[in-house]
GROMACS .gro file of C-alpha atoms in nm:
model
  431
    1MET     CA    1   2.073  -0.842  -1.201
    2SER     CA    2   2.254  -1.170  -1.146
    3ALA     CA    3   2.027  -1.483  -1.164
    4VAL     CA    4   2.290  -1.673  -0.946
    5PRO     CA    5   2.137  -1.767  -0.605
    6LEU     CA    6   2.278  -1.612  -0.303
    7PRO     CA    7   2.424  -1.787   0.009
    8GLY     CA    8   2.131  -1.921   0.232
    9ASP     CA    9   1.874  -1.813  -0.011
   10PRO     CA   10   1.541  -1.988   0.009
   11PRO     CA   11   1.463  -2.256  -0.271
   12GLY     CA   12   1.126  -2.121  -0.391
   13GLY     CA   13   0.923  -2.353  -0.578
   14ARG     CA   14   0.570  -2.471  -0.568
   15ARG     CA   15   0.560  -2.497  -0.186
   16ALA     CA   16   0.657  -2.133  -0.175
   17ALA     CA   17   0.423  -2.007  -0.388
   18ALA     CA   18   0.120  -2.192  -0.186
   19MET     CA   19   0.256  -2.046   0.116
   20TRP     CA   20   0.294  -1.684  -0.005
   21GLY     CA   21  -0.034  -1.733  -0.187
   22ILE     CA   22  -0.229  -1.786   0.166
   23GLY     CA   23  -0.071  -1.477   0.274
   24VAL     CA   24  -0.171  -1.284  -0.050
   25ALA     CA   25  -0.515  -1.423   0.011
   26VAL     CA   26  -0.526  -1.250   0.343
   27TYR     CA   27  -0.400  -0.902   0.167
   28PHE     CA   28  -0.649  -0.946  -0.106
   29VAL     CA   29  -0.959  -0.960   0.145
   30ALA     CA   30  -0.793  -0.664   0.373
   31VAL     CA   31  -0.777  -0.450   0.057
   32ILE     CA   32  -1.142  -0.562  -0.036
   33PHE     CA   33  -1.250  -0.437   0.321
   34ARG     CA   34  -1.033  -0.122   0.303
   35THR     CA   35  -1.148   0.005  -0.014
   36SER     CA   36  -1.522  -0.063  -0.001
   37LEU     CA   37  -1.594   0.267   0.150
   38GLY     CA   38  -1.457   0.399  -0.184
   39VAL     CA   39  -1.768   0.288  -0.364
   40ALA     CA   40  -2.001   0.372  -0.080
   41GLY     CA   41  -1.897   0.695   0.040
   42LEU     CA   42  -2.211   0.873  -0.094
   43ASP     CA   43  -2.439   0.616   0.076
   44ALA     CA   44  -2.233   0.660   0.391
   45ALA     CA   45  -2.310   1.029   0.380
   46ASP     CA   46  -2.684   0.974   0.359
   47ARG     CA   47  -2.682   0.675   0.611
   48PHE     CA   48  -2.507   0.858   0.876
   49ASP     CA   49  -2.627   1.238   0.740
   50VAL     CA   50  -2.276   1.390   0.752
   51ASN     CA   51  -2.076   1.646   0.532
   52ALA     CA   52  -1.780   1.617   0.336
   53SER     CA   53  -1.522   1.649   0.633
   54ALA     CA   54  -1.711   1.411   0.860
   55LEU     CA   55  -1.731   1.160   0.553
   56SER     CA   56  -1.346   1.174   0.522
   57THR     CA   57  -1.300   1.126   0.858
   58PHE     CA   58  -1.387   0.759   0.802
   59SER     CA   59  -1.098   0.700   0.572
   60ILE     CA   60  -0.850   0.945   0.734
   61LEU     CA   61  -0.905   0.770   1.087
   62GLN     CA   62  -0.865   0.411   0.918
   63LEU     CA   63  -0.545   0.540   0.750
   64LEU     CA   64  -0.428   0.705   1.061
   65VAL     CA   65  -0.438   0.410   1.266
   66TYR     CA   66  -0.265   0.209   0.956
   67ALA     CA   67   0.007   0.458   0.936
   68GLY     CA   68   0.051   0.449   1.299
   69MET     CA   69   0.080   0.082   1.310
   70GLN     CA   70   0.330   0.033   1.043
   71ILE     CA   71   0.661   0.043   1.257
   72PRO     CA   72   0.483  -0.163   1.554
   73VAL     CA   73   0.389  -0.412   1.283
   74GLY     CA   74   0.729  -0.420   1.159
   75LEU     CA   75   0.866  -0.501   1.483
   76MET     CA   76   0.597  -0.751   1.548
   77VAL     CA   77   0.696  -0.913   1.216
   78ASP     CA   78   1.059  -0.929   1.299
   79ARG     CA   79   0.989  -1.079   1.627
   80TRP     CA   80   0.693  -1.289   1.614
   81GLY     CA   81   0.676  -1.427   1.256
   82THR     CA   82   0.427  -1.386   0.992
   83LYS     CA   83   0.153  -1.627   1.099
   84LYS     CA   84   0.097  -1.466   1.443
   85VAL     CA   85   0.060  -1.135   1.299
   86LEU     CA   86  -0.175  -1.223   1.000
   87THR     CA   87  -0.386  -1.402   1.223
   88LEU     CA   88  -0.412  -1.105   1.454
   89GLY     CA   89  -0.477  -0.895   1.159
   90VAL     CA   90  -0.760  -1.086   1.014
   91VAL     CA   91  -0.953  -1.133   1.337
   92LEU     CA   92  -0.926  -0.730   1.362
   93PHE     CA   93  -1.020  -0.660   1.015
   94THR     CA   94  -1.292  -0.909   1.004
   95VAL     CA   95  -1.446  -0.772   1.341
   96GLY     CA   96  -1.407  -0.402   1.205
   97GLN     CA   97  -1.590  -0.488   0.869
   98LEU     CA   98  -1.877  -0.670   1.052
   99GLY     CA   99  -1.896  -0.363   1.335
  100PHE     CA  100  -1.921  -0.135   1.054
  101ALA     CA  101  -2.218  -0.317   0.898
  102LEU     CA  102  -2.409  -0.310   1.174
  103SER     CA  103  -2.309   0.035   1.329
  104PRO     CA  104  -2.641   0.236   1.421
  105SER     CA  105  -2.438   0.581   1.463
  106TYR     CA  106  -2.161   0.772   1.303
  107GLY     CA  107  -1.943   0.716   1.621
  108THR     CA  108  -1.955   0.342   1.644
  109ALA     CA  109  -1.895   0.337   1.249
  110LEU     CA  110  -1.587   0.537   1.310
  111ALA     CA  111  -1.455   0.282   1.567
  112ALA     CA  112  -1.529  -0.001   1.333
  113ARG     CA  113  -1.339   0.145   1.072
  114ALA     CA  114  -1.018   0.218   1.328
  115LEU     CA  115  -1.061  -0.145   1.401
  116LEU     CA  116  -1.029  -0.259   1.039
  117GLY     CA  117  -0.754  -0.005   0.984
  118CYS     CA  118  -0.552  -0.172   1.278
  119GLY     CA  119  -0.597  -0.518   1.123
  120ASP     CA  120  -0.540  -0.419   0.742
  121ALA     CA  121  -0.189  -0.268   0.884
  122MET     CA  122  -0.085  -0.612   0.988
  123THR     CA  123  -0.119  -0.751   0.620
  124PHE     CA  124   0.111  -0.614   0.368
  125ILE     CA  125   0.448  -0.604   0.580
  126ALA     CA  126   0.364  -0.968   0.666
  127VAL     CA  127   0.341  -1.060   0.317
  128LEU     CA  128   0.654  -0.905   0.212
  129ARG     CA  129   0.818  -1.082   0.493
  130LEU     CA  130   0.659  -1.404   0.388
  131GLY     CA  131   0.784  -1.368   0.030
  132ALA     CA  132   1.135  -1.293   0.161
  133ARG     CA  133   1.132  -1.625   0.377
  134TRP     CA  134   1.015  -1.853   0.080
  135PHE     CA  135   1.158  -1.707  -0.237
  136PRO     CA  136   1.526  -1.595  -0.340
  137ALA     CA  137   1.636  -1.241  -0.296
  138ARG     CA  138   1.663  -1.192  -0.698
  139ARG     CA  139   1.282  -1.229  -0.716
  140GLY     CA  140   1.200  -0.988  -0.455
  141PRO     CA  141   1.089  -0.697  -0.688
  142LEU     CA  142   0.871  -0.926  -0.882
  143ILE     CA  143   0.714  -1.068  -0.578
  144ALA     CA  144   0.643  -0.753  -0.416
  145GLN     CA  145   0.479  -0.615  -0.718
  146VAL     CA  146   0.271  -0.945  -0.777
  147ALA     CA  147   0.148  -0.921  -0.409
  148ALA     CA  148   0.066  -0.549  -0.476
  149LEU     CA  149  -0.126  -0.657  -0.775
  150CYS     CA  150  -0.322  -0.906  -0.601
  151GLY     CA  151  -0.422  -0.652  -0.357
  152MET     CA  152  -0.537  -0.430  -0.646
  153ALA     CA  153  -0.769  -0.721  -0.758
  154GLY     CA  154  -0.914  -0.676  -0.405
  155ASN     CA  155  -0.975  -0.335  -0.531
  156LEU     CA  156  -1.148  -0.442  -0.854
  157VAL     CA  157  -1.374  -0.646  -0.632
  158SER     CA  158  -1.496  -0.352  -0.477
  159THR     CA  159  -1.545  -0.135  -0.772
  160LEU     CA  160  -1.716  -0.393  -0.942
  161VAL     CA  161  -1.884  -0.658  -0.728
  162PHE     CA  162  -1.949  -0.470  -0.375
  163ALA     CA  163  -2.098  -0.163  -0.558
  164ARG     CA  164  -2.340  -0.380  -0.734
  165MET     CA  165  -2.420  -0.562  -0.393
  166LEU     CA  166  -2.465  -0.233  -0.220
  167HIS     CA  167  -2.745  -0.117  -0.434
  168GLY     CA  168  -2.909  -0.456  -0.474
  169VAL     CA  169  -2.928  -0.604  -0.123
  170GLY     CA  170  -2.860  -0.286   0.095
  171TRP     CA  171  -2.588  -0.179   0.331
  172THR     CA  172  -2.594  -0.437   0.611
  173ALA     CA  173  -2.646  -0.737   0.415
  174THR     CA  174  -2.321  -0.610   0.182
  175PHE     CA  175  -2.090  -0.524   0.449
  176ALA     CA  176  -2.177  -0.810   0.676
  177GLY     CA  177  -2.177  -1.084   0.416
  178SER     CA  178  -1.827  -0.965   0.300
  179SER     CA  179  -1.701  -1.029   0.626
  180LEU     CA  180  -1.740  -1.393   0.559
  181ALA     CA  181  -1.453  -1.383   0.357
  182GLY     CA  182  -1.225  -1.299   0.642
  183VAL     CA  183  -1.331  -1.591   0.828
  184LEU     CA  184  -1.239  -1.816   0.530
  185VAL     CA  185  -0.876  -1.674   0.492
  186LEU     CA  186  -0.858  -1.720   0.875
  187VAL     CA  187  -0.918  -2.097   0.859
  188LEU     CA  188  -0.688  -2.108   0.581
  189LEU     CA  189  -0.375  -1.972   0.750
  190THR     CA  190  -0.435  -2.110   1.057
  191LEU     CA  191  -0.450  -2.475   0.926
  192PHE     CA  192  -0.172  -2.445   0.637
  193LEU     CA  193   0.064  -2.128   0.680
  194LYS     CA  194   0.436  -2.168   0.778
  195ASP     CA  195   0.663  -1.895   0.844
  196HIS     CA  196   0.945  -2.038   0.645
  197PRO     CA  197   1.064  -2.349   0.465
  198LYS     CA  198   1.262  -2.649   0.681
  199GLY     CA  199   1.588  -2.581   0.724
  200HIS     CA  200   1.561  -2.187   0.666
  201GLU     CA  201   1.465  -2.076   1.030
  202PRO     CA  202   1.558  -1.719   1.111
  203ALA     CA  203   1.820  -1.658   1.375
  204PRO     CA  204   1.626  -1.595   1.716
  205ALA     CA  205   1.521  -1.225   1.767
  206GLU     CA  206   1.642  -1.004   2.066
  207HIS     CA  207   1.359  -0.999   2.359
  208ALA     CA  208   1.479  -0.652   2.500
  209GLY     CA  209   1.143  -0.467   2.518
  210GLY     CA  210   1.178  -0.115   2.435
  211ALA     CA  211   1.552  -0.144   2.367
  212TYR     CA  212   1.522  -0.395   2.116
  213ALA     CA  213   1.262  -0.168   1.928
  214ARG     CA  214   1.456   0.148   1.958
  215LYS     CA  215   1.772  -0.057   1.847
  216GLN     CA  216   1.561  -0.164   1.514
  217ILE     CA  217   1.433   0.151   1.445
  218ALA     CA  218   1.713   0.370   1.481
  219ALA     CA  219   1.950   0.083   1.268
  220SER     CA  220   1.672   0.109   0.981
  221TRP     CA  221   1.631   0.469   0.978
  222ARG     CA  222   2.023   0.549   0.962
  223GLU     CA  223   2.022   0.375   0.643
  224PRO     CA  224   1.942   0.630   0.374
  225GLY     CA  225   1.803   0.367   0.148
  226THR     CA  226   1.527   0.318   0.414
  227ARG     CA  227   1.444   0.699   0.424
  228LEU     CA  228   1.461   0.730   0.036
  229GLY     CA  229   1.222   0.443   0.001
  230MET     CA  230   0.967   0.610   0.251
  231TRP     CA  231   0.960   0.944   0.050
  232VAL     CA  232   0.934   0.727  -0.263
  233HIS     CA  233   0.637   0.590  -0.127
  234PHE     CA  234   0.488   0.895   0.029
  235THR     CA  235   0.529   1.081  -0.333
  236THR     CA  236   0.388   0.833  -0.549
  237GLN     CA  237   0.099   0.633  -0.367
  238PHE     CA  238  -0.119   0.885  -0.247
  239PRO     CA  239  -0.281   1.040  -0.564
  240ALA     CA  240  -0.436   0.707  -0.652
  241MET     CA  241  -0.496   0.603  -0.309
  242VAL     CA  242  -0.702   0.935  -0.211
  243PHE     CA  243  -0.895   0.892  -0.590
  244LEU     CA  244  -0.980   0.523  -0.500
  245LEU     CA  245  -1.053   0.517  -0.112
  246LEU     CA  246  -1.304   0.783  -0.100
  247TRP     CA  247  -1.298   1.115  -0.326
  248GLY     CA  248  -1.288   0.964  -0.685
  249MET     CA  249  -1.647   0.875  -0.712
  250PRO     CA  250  -1.777   1.216  -0.582
  251PHE     CA  251  -1.530   1.417  -0.801
  252LEU     CA  252  -1.626   1.200  -1.108
  253VAL     CA  253  -2.017   1.222  -1.027
  254GLU     CA  254  -2.047   1.591  -0.854
  255ALA     CA  255  -1.750   1.769  -1.033
  256GLN     CA  256  -1.771   1.621  -1.376
  257GLY     CA  257  -2.116   1.546  -1.405
  258LEU     CA  258  -2.074   1.150  -1.482
  259SER     CA  259  -2.322   0.869  -1.373
  260ARG     CA  260  -2.249   0.644  -1.115
  261ALA     CA  261  -2.168   0.364  -1.377
  262THR     CA  262  -1.971   0.571  -1.574
  263ALA     CA  263  -1.762   0.690  -1.272
  264GLY     CA  264  -1.750   0.339  -1.163
  265GLU     CA  265  -1.579   0.213  -1.490
  266LEU     CA  266  -1.322   0.511  -1.470
  267LEU     CA  267  -1.239   0.366  -1.118
  268THR     CA  268  -1.210   0.022  -1.269
  269LEU     CA  269  -0.968   0.152  -1.526
  270VAL     CA  270  -0.735   0.284  -1.235
  271VAL     CA  271  -0.721  -0.056  -1.089
  272LEU     CA  272  -0.678  -0.226  -1.436
  273SER     CA  273  -0.398   0.007  -1.529
  274ASN     CA  274  -0.245  -0.055  -1.167
  275MET     CA  275  -0.245  -0.439  -1.240
  276ALA     CA  276  -0.120  -0.412  -1.576
  277LEU     CA  277   0.179  -0.171  -1.496
  278GLY     CA  278   0.256  -0.363  -1.184
  279LEU     CA  279   0.384  -0.660  -1.378
  280VAL     CA  280   0.577  -0.422  -1.599
  281PHE     CA  281   0.745  -0.243  -1.328
  282GLY     CA  282   0.823  -0.536  -1.146
  283GLN     CA  283   1.000  -0.683  -1.448
  284VAL     CA  284   1.173  -0.388  -1.528
  285ILE     CA  285   1.327  -0.343  -1.185
  286ALA     CA  286   1.420  -0.684  -1.170
  287ARG     CA  287   1.620  -0.653  -1.485
  288HIS     CA  288   1.741  -0.307  -1.441
  289HIS     CA  289   1.800  -0.192  -1.076
  290GLU     CA  290   1.890   0.147  -1.178
  291ALA     CA  291   1.539   0.212  -1.333
  292ARG     CA  292   1.404   0.249  -0.993
  293GLY     CA  293   1.444   0.637  -0.965
  294PRO     CA  294   1.368   0.726  -1.318
  295LEU     CA  295   1.035   0.510  -1.284
  296ALA     CA  296   0.935   0.656  -0.952
  297LEU     CA  297   1.009   1.026  -1.069
  298GLY     CA  298   0.841   0.966  -1.400
  299THR     CA  299   0.513   0.847  -1.227
  300VAL     CA  300   0.522   1.177  -1.002
  301GLY     CA  301   0.557   1.400  -1.301
  302ALA     CA  302   0.308   1.237  -1.537
  303THR     CA  303   0.051   1.231  -1.249
  304ALA     CA  304   0.129   1.593  -1.148
  305LEU     CA  305   0.071   1.681  -1.532
  306LEU     CA  306  -0.272   1.499  -1.586
  307TRP     CA  307  -0.394   1.635  -1.257
  308ALA     CA  308  -0.303   1.985  -1.355
  309ALA     CA  309  -0.466   1.947  -1.705
  310THR     CA  310  -0.789   1.807  -1.570
  311LEU     CA  311  -0.824   2.088  -1.293
  312ALA     CA  312  -0.696   2.351  -1.508
  313TYR     CA  313  -0.957   2.267  -1.803
  314PRO     CA  314  -1.127   2.575  -1.907
  315GLY     CA  315  -1.485   2.404  -1.932
  316ASP     CA  316  -1.712   2.310  -1.674
  317HIS     CA  317  -1.664   1.927  -1.725
  318ALA     CA  318  -1.300   1.802  -1.823
  319PRO     CA  319  -1.343   1.571  -2.180
  320MET     CA  320  -1.384   1.220  -2.138
  321TRP     CA  321  -1.056   1.152  -2.320
  322LEU     CA  322  -0.869   1.331  -2.034
  323LEU     CA  323  -1.061   1.177  -1.765
  324ILE     CA  324  -0.954   0.813  -1.909
  325THR     CA  325  -0.597   0.941  -1.933
  326LEU     CA  326  -0.588   1.056  -1.588
  327CYS     CA  327  -0.721   0.727  -1.455
  328ALA     CA  328  -0.476   0.535  -1.680
  329VAL     CA  329  -0.175   0.721  -1.529
  330LEU     CA  330  -0.320   0.703  -1.163
  331GLY     CA  331  -0.285   0.321  -1.221
  332ALA     CA  332   0.097   0.361  -1.220
  333CYS     CA  333   0.102   0.518  -0.871
  334GLY     CA  334   0.058   0.174  -0.676
  335PRO     CA  335   0.347   0.002  -0.874
  336ALA     CA  336   0.559   0.320  -0.838
  337SER     CA  337   0.493   0.302  -0.465
  338MET     CA  338   0.644  -0.060  -0.453
  339ILE     CA  339   0.966   0.113  -0.569
  340GLY     CA  340   1.007   0.222  -0.230
  341PHE     CA  341   1.066  -0.123  -0.070
  342ASP     CA  342   1.328  -0.213  -0.325
  343PHE     CA  343   1.511   0.088  -0.209
  344ALA     CA  344   1.481  -0.036   0.156
  345ARG     CA  345   1.531  -0.419   0.109
  346PRO     CA  346   1.904  -0.411  -0.017
  347ALA     CA  347   1.984  -0.161   0.284
  348ASN     CA  348   1.865  -0.359   0.540
  349PRO     CA  349   1.966  -0.730   0.691
  350PRO     CA  350   1.685  -0.987   0.699
  351GLN     CA  351   1.635  -0.937   1.077
  352ARG     CA  352   1.521  -0.572   1.006
  353GLN     CA  353   1.335  -0.618   0.684
  354GLY     CA  354   0.995  -0.586   0.880
  355THR     CA  355   1.098  -0.252   1.052
  356ALA     CA  356   1.228  -0.116   0.749
  357SER     CA  357   0.914  -0.175   0.526
  358GLY     CA  358   0.701  -0.040   0.822
  359ILE     CA  359   0.889   0.261   0.796
  360VAL     CA  360   0.857   0.291   0.416
  361ASN     CA  361   0.498   0.188   0.410
  362MET     CA  362   0.417   0.474   0.664
  363GLY     CA  363   0.494   0.723   0.415
  364GLY     CA  364   0.238   0.677   0.129
  365PHE     CA  365  -0.038   0.608   0.397
  366THR     CA  366   0.051   0.939   0.590
  367ALA     CA  367   0.038   1.137   0.264
  368SER     CA  368  -0.298   0.988   0.184
  369MET     CA  369  -0.424   1.049   0.535
  370THR     CA  370  -0.308   1.430   0.497
  371THR     CA  371  -0.445   1.456   0.147
  372LEU     CA  372  -0.786   1.297   0.224
  373LEU     CA  373  -0.828   1.556   0.524
  374ALA     CA  374  -0.722   1.849   0.314
  375VAL     CA  375  -0.974   1.764   0.047
  376GLY     CA  376  -1.254   1.732   0.288
  377LEU     CA  377  -1.178   2.064   0.440
  378LEU     CA  378  -1.147   2.260   0.141
  379LEU     CA  379  -1.438   2.144  -0.004
  380ASP     CA  380  -1.657   2.242   0.297
  381ALA     CA  381  -1.462   2.588   0.303
  382THR     CA  382  -1.496   2.671  -0.061
  383GLY     CA  383  -1.870   2.512  -0.111
  384ASP     CA  384  -1.743   2.189  -0.278
  385ASN     CA  385  -1.483   2.344  -0.532
  386TYR     CA  386  -1.309   2.021  -0.632
  387ARG     CA  387  -1.063   2.216  -0.843
  388ILE     CA  388  -0.913   2.385  -0.542
  389ALA     CA  389  -0.945   2.087  -0.332
  390PHE     CA  390  -0.770   1.863  -0.548
  391ALA     CA  391  -0.480   2.131  -0.583
  392SER     CA  392  -0.346   2.004  -0.252
  393VAL     CA  393  -0.216   1.697  -0.441
  394PHE     CA  394   0.058   1.927  -0.583
  395VAL     CA  395   0.188   2.045  -0.214
  396LEU     CA  396   0.242   1.713  -0.117
  397GLU     CA  397   0.413   1.585  -0.490
  398ALA     CA  398   0.651   1.889  -0.437
  399LEU     CA  399   0.743   1.783  -0.077
  400GLY     CA  400   0.841   1.420  -0.201
  401ILE     CA  401   1.018   1.520  -0.468
  402VAL     CA  402   1.253   1.746  -0.301
  403GLN     CA  403   1.337   1.449  -0.040
  404ILE     CA  404   1.420   1.195  -0.332
  405LEU     CA  405   1.640   1.402  -0.519
  406ARG     CA  406   1.811   1.492  -0.184
  407LEU     CA  407   1.873   1.122  -0.065
  408ARG     CA  408   1.924   0.950  -0.411
  409LYS     CA  409   2.294   1.014  -0.443
  410ARG     CA  410   2.364   0.906  -0.085
  411THR     CA  411   2.158   0.604  -0.118
  412ALA     CA  412   2.350   0.499  -0.463
  413ARG     CA  413   2.684   0.531  -0.284
  414ARG     CA  414   2.572   0.341   0.027
  415GLU     CA  415   2.448   0.031  -0.212
  416ARG     CA  416   2.774   0.054  -0.424
  417ASP     CA  417   2.972   0.012  -0.062
  418HIS     CA  418   2.741  -0.238   0.038
  419LEU     CA  419   2.786  -0.443  -0.303
  420VAL     CA  420   3.184  -0.410  -0.291
  421ALA     CA  421   3.169  -0.540   0.086
  422SER     CA  422   2.957  -0.847  -0.009
  423ARG     CA  423   3.209  -0.935  -0.293
  424VAL     CA  424   3.479  -0.892  -0.087
  425GLU     CA  425   3.329  -1.112   0.183
  426ALA     CA  426   3.238  -1.396  -0.079
  427VAL     CA  427   3.592  -1.407  -0.207
  428HIS     CA  428   3.713  -1.475   0.154
  429VAL     CA  429   3.452  -1.740   0.193
  430PRO     CA  430   3.641  -2.073   0.249
  431VAL     CA  431   3.541  -2.345   0.003
   0.00000   0.00000   0.00000
């Protein structure tokens, strides 16, 4: 990929890093809140006296709200800008986390998680838009991977710090205390965040209500790169998301006979692998754009292979080396899901980036929500048979692979057409 800046590219630099850093800090806190239930699933089941299906409803509802908000949030980011959307998101997910801490019943706890999911939904797309407004386009893949890496650092806080606090000071103090992080980032973004550098103001957005929304969604969806990005995100993200968000800890403790401490270490391995591979994927894609498809499909294949080996292992428990390998490979799911945005980004102009990113981001969270529900229902139906329950992973992976293969060539042709058109336009630009 050429290092020559494109016309109108933002300058980047230290100020860009500072502005983007504030947005990433918001996303970091949102991920802590989102994944906090992953280490508290067994405690939540005891606290609210619920079975596996009811427990999975916490995460399903949270992801249902998250996925359902992606396109509306993309439209909001395109029209209102980053700062307003992030501010609203922080308020919502902080109130949701505090409400979850104080919930006296299962119903109120569900409402709190829904509110948290709504606020969480407003963070990542806004952070992607913030990076696009402050950094040159050629930095896009790496900036997106680093943002995701910082989000995984929030997951690391959940698995290491949050779990210890939960068993040290108790449910209410842990969840309520963590909500103070939301207050901190709210102050930072309110006082310091700017949507874009001076001289790089976006063109005024249309304000035509439903007509504007329909136009943005239809134009984004017509691009095969947007649809391919959504299916890449759908197919790659959910195996690790389901594992980290809720079912990893119960699977490792109840099905594999590990202690909570050892299971927590394996969840941490997923996060650490994700962070390491995120940097690798970002650098590879920035230098070799054609590596996007092979990396995505390779991740899906490796994930399916390791899950099959783990679930089909003839003994009662899979050996530790196999569980370690599974968790290391699951760490590739997050970085691979970011490739979806790298298909949608060049397919859409700047004024549609938020909407297109929302469509892409909806893919993985829809798959995660579906799998969370399927695992919970199958566990209840089979008497906690984790092998059958986790076999649902293969159904969604197969669906996603079919769609990726169907759209790859069409997207490649469209990208070549865009590239030729941009070169012709550059030749005719007067000097």
